[in-house]
CSV table of C-alpha atoms in Angstrom, one decimal:
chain,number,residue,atom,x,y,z
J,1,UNK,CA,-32.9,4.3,14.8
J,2,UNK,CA,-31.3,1.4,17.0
J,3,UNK,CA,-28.3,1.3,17.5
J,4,UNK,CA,-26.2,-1.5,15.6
J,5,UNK,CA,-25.4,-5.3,17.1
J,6,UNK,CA,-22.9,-5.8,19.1
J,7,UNK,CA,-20.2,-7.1,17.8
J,8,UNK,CA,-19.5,-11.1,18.4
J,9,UNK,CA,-16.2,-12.3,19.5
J,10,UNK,CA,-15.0,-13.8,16.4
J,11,UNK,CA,-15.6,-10.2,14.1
J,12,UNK,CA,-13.7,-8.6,16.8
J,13,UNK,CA,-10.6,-10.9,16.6
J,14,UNK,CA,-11.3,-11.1,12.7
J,15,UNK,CA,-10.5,-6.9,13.1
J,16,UNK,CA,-8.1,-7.0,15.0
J,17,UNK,CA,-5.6,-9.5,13.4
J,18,UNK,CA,-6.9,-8.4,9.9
J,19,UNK,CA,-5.6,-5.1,10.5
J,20,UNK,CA,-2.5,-6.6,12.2
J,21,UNK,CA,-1.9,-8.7,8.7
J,22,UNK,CA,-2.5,-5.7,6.8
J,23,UNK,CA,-0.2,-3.4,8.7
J,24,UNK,CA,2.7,-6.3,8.3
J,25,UNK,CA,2.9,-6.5,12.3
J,26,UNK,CA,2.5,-10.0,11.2
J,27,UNK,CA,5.1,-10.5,8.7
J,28,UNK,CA,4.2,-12.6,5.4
J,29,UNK,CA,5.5,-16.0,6.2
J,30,UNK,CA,5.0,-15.9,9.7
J,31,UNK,CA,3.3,-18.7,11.6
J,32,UNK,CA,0.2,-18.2,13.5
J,33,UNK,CA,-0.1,-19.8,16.6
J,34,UNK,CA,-4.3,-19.4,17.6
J,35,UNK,CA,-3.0,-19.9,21.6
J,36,UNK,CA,-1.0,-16.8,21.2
J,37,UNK,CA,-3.4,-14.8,19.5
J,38,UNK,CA,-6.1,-15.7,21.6
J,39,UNK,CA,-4.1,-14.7,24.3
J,40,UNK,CA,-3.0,-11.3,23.3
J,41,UNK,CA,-6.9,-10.3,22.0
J,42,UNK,CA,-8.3,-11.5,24.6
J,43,UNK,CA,-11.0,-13.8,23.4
J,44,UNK,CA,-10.8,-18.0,23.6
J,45,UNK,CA,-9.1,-19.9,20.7
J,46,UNK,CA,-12.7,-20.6,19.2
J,47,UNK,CA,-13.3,-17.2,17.9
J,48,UNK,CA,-9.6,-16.9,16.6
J,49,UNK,CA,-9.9,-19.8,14.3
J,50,UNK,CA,-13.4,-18.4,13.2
J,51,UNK,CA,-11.8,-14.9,12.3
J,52,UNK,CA,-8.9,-17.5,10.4
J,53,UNK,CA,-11.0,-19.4,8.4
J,54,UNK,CA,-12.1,-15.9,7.2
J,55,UNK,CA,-8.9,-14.4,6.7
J,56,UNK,CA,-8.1,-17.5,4.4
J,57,UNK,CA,-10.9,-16.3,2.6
J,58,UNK,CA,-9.2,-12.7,2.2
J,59,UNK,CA,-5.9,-14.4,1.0
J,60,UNK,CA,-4.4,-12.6,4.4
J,61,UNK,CA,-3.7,-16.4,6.0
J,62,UNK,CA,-2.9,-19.9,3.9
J,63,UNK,CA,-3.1,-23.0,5.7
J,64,UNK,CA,-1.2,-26.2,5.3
J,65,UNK,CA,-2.6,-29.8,6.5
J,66,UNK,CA,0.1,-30.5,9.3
J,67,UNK,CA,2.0,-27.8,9.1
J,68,UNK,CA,-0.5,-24.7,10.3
J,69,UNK,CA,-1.2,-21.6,9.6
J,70,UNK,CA,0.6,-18.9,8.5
J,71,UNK,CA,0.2,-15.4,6.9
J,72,UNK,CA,0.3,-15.2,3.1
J,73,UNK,CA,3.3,-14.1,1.2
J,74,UNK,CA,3.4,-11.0,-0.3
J,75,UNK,CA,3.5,-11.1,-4.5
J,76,UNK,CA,4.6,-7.7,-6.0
J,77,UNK,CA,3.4,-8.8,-9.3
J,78,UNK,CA,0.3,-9.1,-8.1
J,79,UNK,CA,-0.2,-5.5,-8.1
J,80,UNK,CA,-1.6,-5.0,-11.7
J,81,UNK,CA,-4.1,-7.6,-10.9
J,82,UNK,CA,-5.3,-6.0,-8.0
J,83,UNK,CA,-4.9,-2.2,-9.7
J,84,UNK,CA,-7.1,-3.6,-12.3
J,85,UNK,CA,-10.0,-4.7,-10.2
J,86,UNK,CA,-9.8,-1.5,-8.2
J,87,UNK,CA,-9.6,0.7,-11.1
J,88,UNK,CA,-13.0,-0.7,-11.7
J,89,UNK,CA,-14.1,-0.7,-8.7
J,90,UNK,CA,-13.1,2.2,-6.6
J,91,UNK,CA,-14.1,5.2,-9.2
J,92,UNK,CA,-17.9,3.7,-9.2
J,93,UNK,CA,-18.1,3.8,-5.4
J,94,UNK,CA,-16.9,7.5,-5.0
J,95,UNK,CA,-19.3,7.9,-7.7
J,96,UNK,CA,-22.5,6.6,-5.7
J,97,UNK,CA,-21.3,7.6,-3.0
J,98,UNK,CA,-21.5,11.5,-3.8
J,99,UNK,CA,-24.9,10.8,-4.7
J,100,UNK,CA,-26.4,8.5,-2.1
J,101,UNK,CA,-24.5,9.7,1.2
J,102,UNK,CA,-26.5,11.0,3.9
J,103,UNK,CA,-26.2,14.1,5.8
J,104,UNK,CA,-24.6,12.7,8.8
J,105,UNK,CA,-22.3,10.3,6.4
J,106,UNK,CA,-21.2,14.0,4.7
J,107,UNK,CA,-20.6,15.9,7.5
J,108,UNK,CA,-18.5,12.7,8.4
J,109,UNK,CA,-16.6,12.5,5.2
J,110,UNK,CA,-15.9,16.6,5.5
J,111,UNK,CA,-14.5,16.2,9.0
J,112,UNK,CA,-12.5,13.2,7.7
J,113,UNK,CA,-11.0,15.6,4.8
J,114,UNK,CA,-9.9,18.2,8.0
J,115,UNK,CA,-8.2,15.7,9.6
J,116,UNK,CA,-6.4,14.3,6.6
J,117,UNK,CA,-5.3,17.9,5.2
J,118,UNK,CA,-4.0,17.9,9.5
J,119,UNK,CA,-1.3,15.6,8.1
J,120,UNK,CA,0.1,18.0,5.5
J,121,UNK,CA,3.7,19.2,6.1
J,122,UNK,CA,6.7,17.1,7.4
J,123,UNK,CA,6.6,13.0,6.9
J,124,UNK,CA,4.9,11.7,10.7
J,125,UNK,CA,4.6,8.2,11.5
J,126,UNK,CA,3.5,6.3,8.6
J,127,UNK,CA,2.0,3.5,10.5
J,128,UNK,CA,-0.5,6.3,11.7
J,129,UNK,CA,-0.7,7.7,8.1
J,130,UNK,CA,-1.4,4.2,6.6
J,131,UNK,CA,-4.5,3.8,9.2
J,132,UNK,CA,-5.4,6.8,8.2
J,133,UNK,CA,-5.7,6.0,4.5
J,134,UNK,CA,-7.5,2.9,5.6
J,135,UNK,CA,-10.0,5.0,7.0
J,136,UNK,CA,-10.7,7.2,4.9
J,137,UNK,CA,-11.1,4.7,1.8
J,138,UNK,CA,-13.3,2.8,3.9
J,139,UNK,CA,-15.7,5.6,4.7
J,140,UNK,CA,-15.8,6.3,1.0
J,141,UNK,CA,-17.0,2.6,0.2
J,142,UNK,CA,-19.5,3.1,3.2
J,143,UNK,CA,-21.1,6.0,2.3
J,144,UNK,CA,-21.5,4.3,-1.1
J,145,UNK,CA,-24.2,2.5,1.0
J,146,UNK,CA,-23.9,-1.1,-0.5
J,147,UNK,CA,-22.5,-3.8,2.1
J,148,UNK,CA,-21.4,-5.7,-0.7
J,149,UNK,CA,-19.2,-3.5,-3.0
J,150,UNK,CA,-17.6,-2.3,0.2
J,151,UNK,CA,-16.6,-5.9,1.1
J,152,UNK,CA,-15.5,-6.7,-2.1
J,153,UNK,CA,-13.2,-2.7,-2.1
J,154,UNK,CA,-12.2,-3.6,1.6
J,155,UNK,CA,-11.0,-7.1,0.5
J,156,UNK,CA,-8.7,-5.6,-2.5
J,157,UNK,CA,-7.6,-2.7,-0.5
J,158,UNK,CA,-6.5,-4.8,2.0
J,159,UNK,CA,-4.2,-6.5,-0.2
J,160,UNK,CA,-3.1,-3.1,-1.3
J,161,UNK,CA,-2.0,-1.5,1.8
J,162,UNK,CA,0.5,-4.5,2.0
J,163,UNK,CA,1.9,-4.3,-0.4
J,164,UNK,CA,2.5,-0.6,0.0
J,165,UNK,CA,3.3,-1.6,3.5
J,166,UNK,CA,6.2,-3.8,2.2
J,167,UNK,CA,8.0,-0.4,0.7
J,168,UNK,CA,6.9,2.5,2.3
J,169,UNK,CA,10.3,3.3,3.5
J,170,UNK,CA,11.0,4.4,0.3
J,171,UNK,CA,8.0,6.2,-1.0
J,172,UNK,CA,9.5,10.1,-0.7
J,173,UNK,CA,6.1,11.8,0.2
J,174,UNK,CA,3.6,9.3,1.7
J,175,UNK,CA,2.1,12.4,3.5
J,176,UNK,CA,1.5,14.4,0.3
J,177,UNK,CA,0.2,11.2,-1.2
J,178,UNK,CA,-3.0,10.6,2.0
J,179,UNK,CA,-3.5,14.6,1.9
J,180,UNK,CA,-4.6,14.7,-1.9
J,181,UNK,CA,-7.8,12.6,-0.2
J,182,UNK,CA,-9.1,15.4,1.3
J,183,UNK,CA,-10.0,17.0,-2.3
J,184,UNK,CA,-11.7,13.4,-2.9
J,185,UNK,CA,-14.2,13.7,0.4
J,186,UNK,CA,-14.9,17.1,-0.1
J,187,UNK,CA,-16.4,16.3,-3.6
J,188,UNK,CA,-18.2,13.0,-2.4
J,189,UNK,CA,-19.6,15.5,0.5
J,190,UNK,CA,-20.9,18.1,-1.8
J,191,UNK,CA,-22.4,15.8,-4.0
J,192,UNK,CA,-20.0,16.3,-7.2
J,193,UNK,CA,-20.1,12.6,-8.5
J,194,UNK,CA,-17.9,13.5,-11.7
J,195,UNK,CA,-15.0,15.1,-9.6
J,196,UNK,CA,-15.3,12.3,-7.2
J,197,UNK,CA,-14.9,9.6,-9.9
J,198,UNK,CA,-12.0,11.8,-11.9
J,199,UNK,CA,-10.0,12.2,-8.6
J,200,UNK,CA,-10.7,8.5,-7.2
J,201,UNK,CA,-9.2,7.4,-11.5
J,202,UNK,CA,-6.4,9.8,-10.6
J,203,UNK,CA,-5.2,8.2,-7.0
J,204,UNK,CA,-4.9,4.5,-8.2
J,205,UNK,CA,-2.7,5.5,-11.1
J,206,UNK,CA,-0.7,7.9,-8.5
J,207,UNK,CA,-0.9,4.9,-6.4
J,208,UNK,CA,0.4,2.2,-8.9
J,209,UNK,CA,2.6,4.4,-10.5
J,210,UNK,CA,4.4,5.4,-7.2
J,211,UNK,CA,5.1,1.6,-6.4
J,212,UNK,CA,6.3,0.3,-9.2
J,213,UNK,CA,8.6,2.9,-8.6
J,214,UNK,CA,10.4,1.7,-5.7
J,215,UNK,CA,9.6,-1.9,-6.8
């Protein structure tokens, strides 16, 4: 097996200030200024406006003739929209992804399910909890091996993290919330495709339920 393609400038700043946009270290509303950016990743202002013109495409960035660039607001109402599409979505990937994962992908997802129960007990740092959650969900759609359901799920996700971003000062147990994963990647490890799918239903209601709580 070779090992995979380096990555090219512009996918590197598209990672970076995607996460940045989903973490809300760039507020919604705020302007983006390409110099800046460039600056702080490193990389020339070529390669930022290629990862832009992407994140336009992931509704993380709007732009405006004459007036710039700028990252997207955040709707709350949108949430049902987006519930609904991962609702679909999500349940199928855990599904395949109990049955087509590898060996090395289940050993991965079974370490990943150690150091998510890790988090259990008193409320830590939520930015490092959030990442976590990214993580996790996005090793699920991965092991689901098909590039592009685990676009589309990383796309919607996105958009889901900020929203839970926006409120997660008042979510009472975030941690509890990430641990209940580690049930989910032990069943796509061992292969249990119906547990996988019943416990992947169970999280985006917990999910939705739990925001429009605080909303």
């Amino acid at each position: 097996m070779t090992d995979a393609a380096p990555m090219s400038l512009a996918d590197q700043a598209y990672e970076r200030l995607r996460d940045r946009l989903v973490m809300l270290d760039i507020r919604p509303g705020e302007p983006i200024n390409d110099n800046q950016l460039a600056a702080e990743i490193g990389v020339g202002r070529t390669p930022v406006r290629e990862a832009l013109k992407r994140l336009e495409t992931d509704h993380l960035v709007v732009s405006y003739p004459r007036r710039g660039t700028f990252a997207t607001a955040i709707d709350v109402t949108e949430l049902g929209a987006i519930s609904d599409i991962r609702e679909q979505l999500m349940p199928f990937a855990a599904r395949r992804a109990a049955v087509h994962a590898g060996g090395a992908m289940r050993d991965a997802l079974r370490a990943k399910a150690d150091e998510v129960r890790s988090l259990e007990g008193p409320l830590g740092d939520h930015t490092a909890m959030m990442r976590t959650d990214m993580s996790l969900h996005r090793l699920i759609y991965k092991a689901a091996d098909n590039p592009h359901l685990e676009d589309v799920l990383i796309r919607y996700d996105n958009l889901a993290t900020r929203i839970w971003c926006l409120v997660i000062d008042r979510l009472p147990d975030l941690a509890h919330h990430i641990v209940e994963h580690a049930d989910l990647l032990d069943a796509v490890a061992d292969g249990d495709a119906d547990r996988a799918e019943r416990l992947t239903r169970e999280h985006i209601a917990g999910f939705a339920r739990e925001i429009r709580g605080v909303l």
